[in-house]
Short mmCIF file of C-alpha atoms in Angstrom, two decimals:
data_model
loop_
_atom_site.label_atom_id
_atom_site.label_comp_id
_atom_site.label_asym_id
_atom_site.label_seq_id
_atom_site.Cartn_x
_atom_site.Cartn_y
_atom_site.Cartn_z
CA UNK A 1 -6.82 -24.23 -1.13
CA UNK A 2 -8.94 -21.12 -0.70
CA UNK A 3 -7.13 -17.89 -1.45
CA UNK A 4 -7.73 -15.02 0.99
CA UNK A 5 -6.25 -11.77 -0.16
CA UNK A 6 -7.52 -9.22 2.34
CA UNK A 7 -9.21 -9.04 5.67
CA UNK A 8 -12.52 -7.23 5.66
CA UNK A 9 -11.85 -5.22 8.80
CA UNK A 10 -8.48 -3.61 8.01
CA UNK A 11 -7.98 -4.23 4.29
CA UNK A 12 -4.47 -5.52 4.98
CA UNK A 13 -3.15 -9.03 4.57
CA UNK A 14 -2.01 -10.32 7.94
CA UNK A 15 0.60 -12.81 9.06
CA UNK A 16 -2.26 -15.19 9.91
CA UNK A 17 -3.51 -14.94 6.32
CA UNK A 18 -0.06 -15.92 5.06
CA UNK A 19 0.09 -18.86 7.49
CA UNK A 20 -3.35 -20.10 6.43
CA UNK A 21 -2.49 -19.79 2.72
CA UNK A 22 0.83 -21.62 3.17
CA UNK A 23 -0.70 -24.27 5.42
CA UNK A 24 1.64 -23.60 8.34
CA UNK A 25 1.42 -22.01 11.78
CA UNK A 26 1.77 -18.28 12.44
CA UNK A 27 4.89 -18.85 14.52
CA UNK A 28 6.52 -20.60 11.57
CA UNK A 29 5.85 -17.63 9.30
CA UNK A 30 7.19 -15.24 11.94
CA UNK A 31 10.33 -17.36 12.35
CA UNK A 32 10.84 -17.46 8.57
CA UNK A 33 10.70 -13.68 8.42
CA UNK A 34 12.89 -12.95 11.44
CA UNK A 35 15.37 -15.85 11.37
CA UNK A 36 15.09 -17.54 7.95
CA UNK A 37 18.14 -19.70 8.65
CA UNK A 38 16.08 -21.59 11.24
CA UNK A 39 13.51 -22.70 8.64
CA UNK A 40 14.07 -25.36 6.00
CA UNK A 41 14.59 -24.22 2.42
CA UNK A 42 11.43 -25.98 1.24
CA UNK A 43 9.25 -24.43 3.91
CA UNK A 44 10.81 -21.01 3.47
CA UNK A 45 10.14 -21.10 -0.28
CA UNK A 46 6.52 -22.06 0.41
CA UNK A 47 6.11 -19.11 2.78
CA UNK A 48 7.83 -16.69 0.41
CA UNK A 49 5.51 -17.81 -2.37
CA UNK A 50 2.49 -17.17 -0.14
CA UNK A 51 3.80 -13.71 0.78
CA UNK A 52 4.28 -12.85 -2.89
CA UNK A 53 0.87 -14.17 -3.91
CA UNK A 54 -1.01 -12.35 -1.16
CA UNK A 55 1.04 -9.14 -1.26
CA UNK A 56 1.83 -9.31 2.44
CA UNK A 57 3.72 -6.36 3.94
CA UNK A 58 5.36 -7.14 7.33
CA UNK A 59 4.34 -4.94 10.23
CA UNK A 60 7.51 -2.98 10.99
CA UNK A 61 6.20 -1.59 14.28
CA UNK A 62 5.38 -5.08 15.53
CA UNK A 63 8.85 -6.22 14.54
CA UNK A 64 10.40 -3.41 16.55
CA UNK A 65 8.36 -4.35 19.61
CA UNK A 66 9.37 -7.98 19.28
CA UNK A 67 13.08 -7.37 18.73
CA UNK A 68 13.51 -4.13 20.69
CA UNK A 69 15.43 -2.68 17.73
CA UNK A 70 14.52 -0.11 15.11
CA UNK A 71 16.23 0.94 11.89
CA UNK A 72 14.24 4.18 11.57
CA UNK A 73 15.94 7.57 11.95
CA UNK A 74 13.43 10.39 12.41
CA UNK A 75 14.53 13.66 10.80
CA UNK A 76 12.84 17.06 11.16
CA UNK A 77 13.70 19.70 8.55
CA UNK A 78 12.28 23.20 7.95
CA UNK A 79 11.83 22.78 4.18
CA UNK A 80 12.00 20.18 1.43
CA UNK A 81 12.99 22.71 -1.22
CA UNK A 82 15.76 24.87 0.21
CA UNK A 83 19.33 23.91 -0.70
CA UNK A 84 20.54 23.49 2.87
CA UNK A 85 17.86 20.94 3.82
CA UNK A 86 18.08 19.06 0.53
CA UNK A 87 21.86 18.64 0.54
CA UNK A 88 21.93 17.72 4.23
CA UNK A 89 19.24 15.04 3.84
CA UNK A 90 20.89 13.57 0.74
CA UNK A 91 24.27 13.20 2.44
CA UNK A 92 22.75 11.84 5.64
CA UNK A 93 20.71 9.27 3.70
CA UNK A 94 23.77 8.09 1.78
CA UNK A 95 25.59 7.22 5.01
CA UNK A 96 22.58 5.63 6.69
CA UNK A 97 21.74 3.50 3.65
CA UNK A 98 25.10 1.76 3.96
CA UNK A 99 24.17 0.66 7.46
CA UNK A 100 20.56 -0.41 6.74
CA UNK A 101 18.94 2.59 8.44
CA UNK A 102 15.95 4.32 6.91
CA UNK A 103 15.05 8.01 7.18
CA UNK A 104 11.54 9.02 8.24
CA UNK A 105 11.17 12.66 7.26
CA UNK A 106 9.04 15.40 8.76
CA UNK A 107 8.83 18.99 7.46
CA UNK A 108 7.27 22.02 9.15
CA UNK A 109 7.83 24.57 6.32
CA UNK A 110 9.10 27.16 8.83
CA UNK A 111 5.87 26.94 10.82
CA UNK A 112 7.07 26.90 14.44
CA UNK A 113 3.59 25.98 15.66
CA UNK A 114 3.81 22.66 13.80
CA UNK A 115 7.27 21.59 15.01
CA UNK A 116 6.17 19.93 18.26
CA UNK A 117 3.28 18.10 16.60
CA UNK A 118 5.49 16.73 13.82
CA UNK A 119 8.23 15.62 16.24
CA UNK A 120 5.75 13.66 18.34
CA UNK A 121 4.32 12.03 15.19
CA UNK A 122 7.83 11.05 14.09
CA UNK A 123 8.62 9.54 17.49
CA UNK A 124 5.50 7.37 17.33
CA UNK A 125 7.38 5.28 14.77
CA UNK A 126 9.65 3.95 17.54
CA UNK A 127 12.58 5.70 15.91
CA UNK A 128 16.09 4.70 16.95
CA UNK A 129 17.23 8.34 16.87
CA UNK A 130 15.96 11.85 16.19
CA UNK A 131 17.74 14.46 14.04
CA UNK A 132 16.52 18.06 14.25
CA UNK A 133 17.90 20.22 11.43
CA UNK A 134 17.86 24.01 11.29
CA UNK A 135 15.42 24.58 14.15
CA UNK A 136 15.43 26.48 17.39
CA UNK A 137 12.69 24.68 19.23
CA UNK A 138 11.04 26.07 22.33
CA UNK A 139 12.39 24.85 25.66
CA UNK A 140 9.04 23.17 26.36
CA UNK A 141 9.44 20.93 23.32
CA UNK A 142 12.98 19.93 24.30
CA UNK A 143 11.78 19.16 27.82
CA UNK A 144 9.15 16.85 26.36
CA UNK A 145 11.66 14.87 24.32
CA UNK A 146 14.59 14.97 26.73
CA UNK A 147 13.24 11.98 28.66
CA UNK A 148 13.31 9.74 25.58
CA UNK A 149 16.40 7.57 25.80
CA UNK A 150 17.43 7.75 22.15
CA UNK A 151 20.16 9.85 20.51
CA UNK A 152 18.94 13.36 19.62
CA UNK A 153 21.19 15.31 17.26
CA UNK A 154 20.65 19.04 16.85
CA UNK A 155 22.13 20.25 13.55
CA UNK A 156 22.52 23.95 12.70
CA UNK A 157 20.15 24.82 15.50
CA UNK A 158 20.26 26.39 18.93
CA UNK A 159 23.30 25.26 20.92
CA UNK A 160 21.53 25.98 24.21
CA UNK A 161 19.50 22.79 24.09
CA UNK A 162 20.61 19.69 25.98
CA UNK A 163 20.81 17.20 23.14
CA UNK A 164 23.18 14.30 22.57
CA UNK A 165 25.15 16.09 19.88
CA UNK A 166 25.06 19.72 18.79
CA UNK A 167 26.50 20.43 15.35
CA UNK A 168 26.56 24.19 15.40
CA UNK A 169 26.57 26.75 12.62
CA UNK A 170 27.01 30.29 13.90
CA UNK A 171 24.98 32.33 11.40
CA UNK A 172 25.69 35.53 13.31
CA UNK A 173 29.47 35.01 13.08
CA UNK A 174 29.15 34.17 9.38
CA UNK A 175 27.24 37.40 8.66
CA UNK A 176 29.68 39.43 10.76
CA UNK A 177 32.65 37.95 8.87
CA UNK A 178 31.14 38.64 5.46
CA UNK A 179 30.17 42.21 6.37
CA UNK A 180 33.66 42.82 7.82
CA UNK A 181 35.14 41.58 4.55
CA UNK A 182 33.05 44.03 2.55
CA UNK A 183 33.89 46.89 4.93
CA UNK A 184 37.60 46.09 4.65
CA UNK A 185 37.33 46.73 0.90
CA UNK A 186 36.33 50.35 1.59
CA UNK A 187 32.54 49.95 1.38
CA UNK A 188 30.67 51.94 4.00
CA UNK A 189 27.01 52.06 2.99
CA UNK A 190 26.06 48.38 3.15
CA UNK A 191 22.51 47.05 3.26
CA UNK A 192 21.05 43.69 4.22
CA UNK A 193 18.31 41.75 2.39
CA UNK A 194 16.90 38.66 4.14
CA UNK A 195 14.12 36.10 3.76
CA UNK A 196 12.43 33.63 6.12
CA UNK A 197 12.92 36.08 8.96
CA UNK A 198 10.26 34.44 11.14
CA UNK A 199 12.94 31.81 11.76
CA UNK A 200 14.92 32.83 14.86
CA UNK A 201 18.08 31.26 13.43
CA UNK A 202 17.75 33.35 10.28
CA UNK A 203 17.56 36.42 12.45
CA UNK A 204 21.08 35.70 13.63
CA UNK A 205 22.29 36.82 10.20
CA UNK A 206 20.87 40.32 10.47
CA UNK A 207 22.28 40.57 13.98
CA UNK A 208 25.76 39.73 12.68
CA UNK A 209 25.48 42.30 9.89
CA UNK A 210 24.22 44.91 12.35
CA UNK A 211 27.06 44.22 14.79
CA UNK A 212 29.75 44.56 12.11
CA UNK A 213 28.29 47.83 10.82
CA UNK A 214 28.09 49.38 14.27
CA UNK A 215 31.58 48.15 15.13
CA UNK A 216 32.85 50.28 12.23
CA UNK A 217 30.61 53.24 13.20
CA UNK A 218 28.39 52.82 10.15
CA UNK A 219 24.61 53.17 10.05
CA UNK A 220 22.78 49.84 10.03
CA UNK A 221 19.41 51.16 8.92
CA UNK A 222 19.23 49.84 5.36
CA UNK A 223 17.64 46.40 5.61
CA UNK A 224 14.67 44.80 3.90
CA UNK A 225 13.37 41.47 5.13
CA UNK A 226 10.44 39.13 4.59
CA UNK A 227 9.03 36.08 6.41
CA UNK A 228 8.43 34.46 3.02
CA UNK A 229 10.73 32.08 1.17
CA UNK A 230 13.78 33.46 -0.62
CA UNK A 231 13.40 34.17 -4.34
CA UNK A 232 15.06 36.06 -7.17
CA UNK A 233 11.93 38.19 -7.53
CA UNK A 234 12.26 39.32 -3.92
CA UNK A 235 15.93 40.15 -4.55
CA UNK A 236 15.01 42.30 -7.55
CA UNK A 237 12.28 44.15 -5.67
CA UNK A 238 14.30 44.64 -2.50
CA UNK A 239 17.39 46.13 -4.18
CA UNK A 240 15.18 48.43 -6.26
CA UNK A 241 13.55 49.73 -3.07
CA UNK A 242 16.88 49.99 -1.24
CA UNK A 243 18.50 52.01 -4.04
CA UNK A 244 15.50 54.32 -4.01
CA UNK A 245 15.99 54.89 -0.29
CA UNK A 246 19.76 55.28 -0.46
CA UNK A 247 21.20 56.00 -3.95
CA UNK A 248 24.73 56.07 -2.46
CA UNK A 249 24.44 52.39 -1.46
CA UNK A 250 27.82 50.68 -1.98
CA UNK A 251 27.14 47.07 -1.06
CA UNK A 252 24.49 44.57 -0.03
CA UNK A 253 24.59 41.36 2.01
CA UNK A 254 21.91 38.81 1.06
CA UNK A 255 20.68 35.99 3.28
CA UNK A 256 20.37 33.53 0.38
CA UNK A 257 22.12 32.88 -2.89
CA UNK A 258 18.90 33.13 -4.88
CA UNK A 259 18.24 36.61 -3.48
CA UNK A 260 21.75 37.73 -4.46
CA UNK A 261 21.14 36.47 -8.00
CA UNK A 262 17.98 38.56 -8.16
CA UNK A 263 19.98 41.59 -7.00
CA UNK A 264 22.58 40.98 -9.71
CA UNK A 265 19.93 40.68 -12.42
CA UNK A 266 18.31 43.94 -11.34
CA UNK A 267 21.72 45.65 -11.34
CA UNK A 268 22.35 44.41 -14.87
CA UNK A 269 18.94 45.74 -15.93
CA UNK A 270 19.86 49.13 -14.47
CA UNK A 271 23.34 48.99 -16.09
CA UNK A 272 24.99 49.05 -12.68
CA UNK A 273 28.43 47.42 -12.65
CA UNK A 274 29.26 44.78 -10.05
CA UNK A 275 31.35 45.35 -8.00
CA UNK A 276 32.36 48.84 -9.20
CA UNK A 277 28.94 50.41 -8.59
CA UNK A 278 27.57 47.91 -6.08
CA UNK A 279 29.24 45.03 -4.22
CA UNK A 280 27.00 41.97 -3.79
CA UNK A 281 27.57 39.05 -1.43
CA UNK A 282 25.46 36.27 0.06
CA UNK A 283 25.30 33.94 3.01
CA UNK A 284 24.66 30.20 2.52
CA UNK A 285 26.07 30.23 -1.00
CA UNK A 286 26.97 27.22 -3.15
CA UNK A 287 29.43 26.39 -5.91
CA UNK A 288 27.02 28.12 -8.29
CA UNK A 289 28.50 31.39 -7.02
CA UNK A 290 31.72 30.53 -8.83
CA UNK A 291 29.94 30.55 -12.20
CA UNK A 292 28.28 33.95 -12.12
CA UNK A 293 29.84 36.91 -13.90
CA UNK A 294 31.43 38.36 -11.88
CA UNK A 295 31.78 35.58 -9.32
CA UNK A 296 29.62 36.03 -6.24
CA UNK A 297 31.31 36.43 -2.86
CA UNK A 298 29.64 34.09 -0.39
CA UNK A 299 29.78 32.17 2.86
CA UNK A 300 29.90 28.45 2.13
CA UNK A 301 28.39 26.15 4.76
CA UNK A 302 29.41 22.59 3.96
CA UNK A 303 26.02 20.92 4.45
CA UNK A 304 27.05 17.73 2.57
CA UNK A 305 29.90 17.23 5.05
CA UNK A 306 27.62 18.03 7.99
CA UNK A 307 25.13 15.44 6.70
CA UNK A 308 27.85 12.78 6.43
CA UNK A 309 29.24 13.60 9.87
CA UNK A 310 25.75 13.37 11.37
CA UNK A 311 25.25 9.96 9.77
CA UNK A 312 28.59 8.72 11.09
CA UNK A 313 27.81 9.91 14.61
CA UNK A 314 24.42 8.17 14.48
CA UNK A 315 25.89 4.87 13.32
CA UNK A 316 28.56 5.08 16.02
CA UNK A 317 26.04 5.79 18.77
CA UNK A 318 23.51 3.19 17.66
CA UNK A 319 26.12 0.47 17.27
CA UNK A 320 27.07 1.04 20.92
CA UNK A 321 23.47 0.95 22.06
CA UNK A 322 23.43 -2.73 22.81
CA UNK A 323 26.74 -2.64 24.67
CA UNK A 324 26.21 -0.28 27.59
CA UNK A 325 22.80 1.33 27.01
CA UNK A 326 24.13 4.90 27.43
CA UNK A 327 22.02 7.72 28.78
CA UNK A 328 22.20 9.65 25.53
CA UNK A 329 21.02 13.01 26.81
CA UNK A 330 24.03 13.20 29.15
CA UNK A 331 26.63 12.69 26.41
CA UNK A 332 27.07 15.94 24.51
CA UNK A 333 29.44 16.82 21.71
CA UNK A 334 29.75 20.29 20.22
CA UNK A 335 30.99 20.76 16.68
CA UNK A 336 31.27 24.04 14.74
CA UNK A 337 31.42 24.19 10.98
CA UNK A 338 31.18 26.86 8.32
CA UNK A 339 33.42 27.76 5.45
CA UNK A 340 34.20 31.28 4.26
CA UNK A 341 35.54 31.78 0.76
CA UNK A 342 35.98 35.39 -0.38
CA UNK A 343 35.79 35.94 -4.12
CA UNK A 344 36.89 38.78 -6.38
CA UNK A 345 33.45 40.36 -6.82
CA UNK A 346 33.99 42.73 -3.87
#
């Protein structure tokens, strides 16, 4: 029996190649892959041996077209390295793995001009659902995808969009709450340091800080921001510049934990005591804040829980898909989740 490993035109082993190698028809191979219980053990073993020998990889897209079902969940995130995206994806994947769904990931690295292109590429996979994390897409993009009859879940993004489920995180309210907390401790001159400020959602933080300061009749003119990624180096540089501008600075709100750590290191270098000389707090903190000295006051957004909840909603929606074929875009749920834990550093 002649062994054919690859087709010359595509370089991929096809189902027909497997059938020819096993000495059976293409329909028999297809049946063995889709409904193995309908093929005899002897024939199935023969086909499996041919698949292994040839290195055949089934065409998932063709399988979706044949069955009308997909196990792919398309997920768009702004970054693969920031803590929020990483913890959300990990928790979401853990839930979906238990139900035989696979995540197809797209990342735009905070480039809003790439979001639409990546979403359309993801949807070409015949995804069963789309999850958009931490984005505030233009209305035009949402209009383009609103006609697709699959669940669309908008996580920590704009609540104005008409998606199946909106899991909201009010960054403005979080920043307002944290600034209010610092003001209640007697601090008046409070600055704001923020990164990734080309992201409209990130801008909600500075708006919340500004609102709290003005509500207490305090000047909200001490802020340093950057469109670049958050880093400890930026935190060190920003607090040095802010102290030069306003030596009487009493506190600082940081958009990210890593920026706050940079601020703390610079304060230690300058022999400034925290919180006696300068109160430091951050938004989107993690449990790492509990292990600094002194502990770092922070807003805690429970992204692992949000990831698990998103996975559960997806499984629930997709399991109902075959029952009544719901018009997903007309079924909206609104959830709000963030956790505030004041610490003793202020």
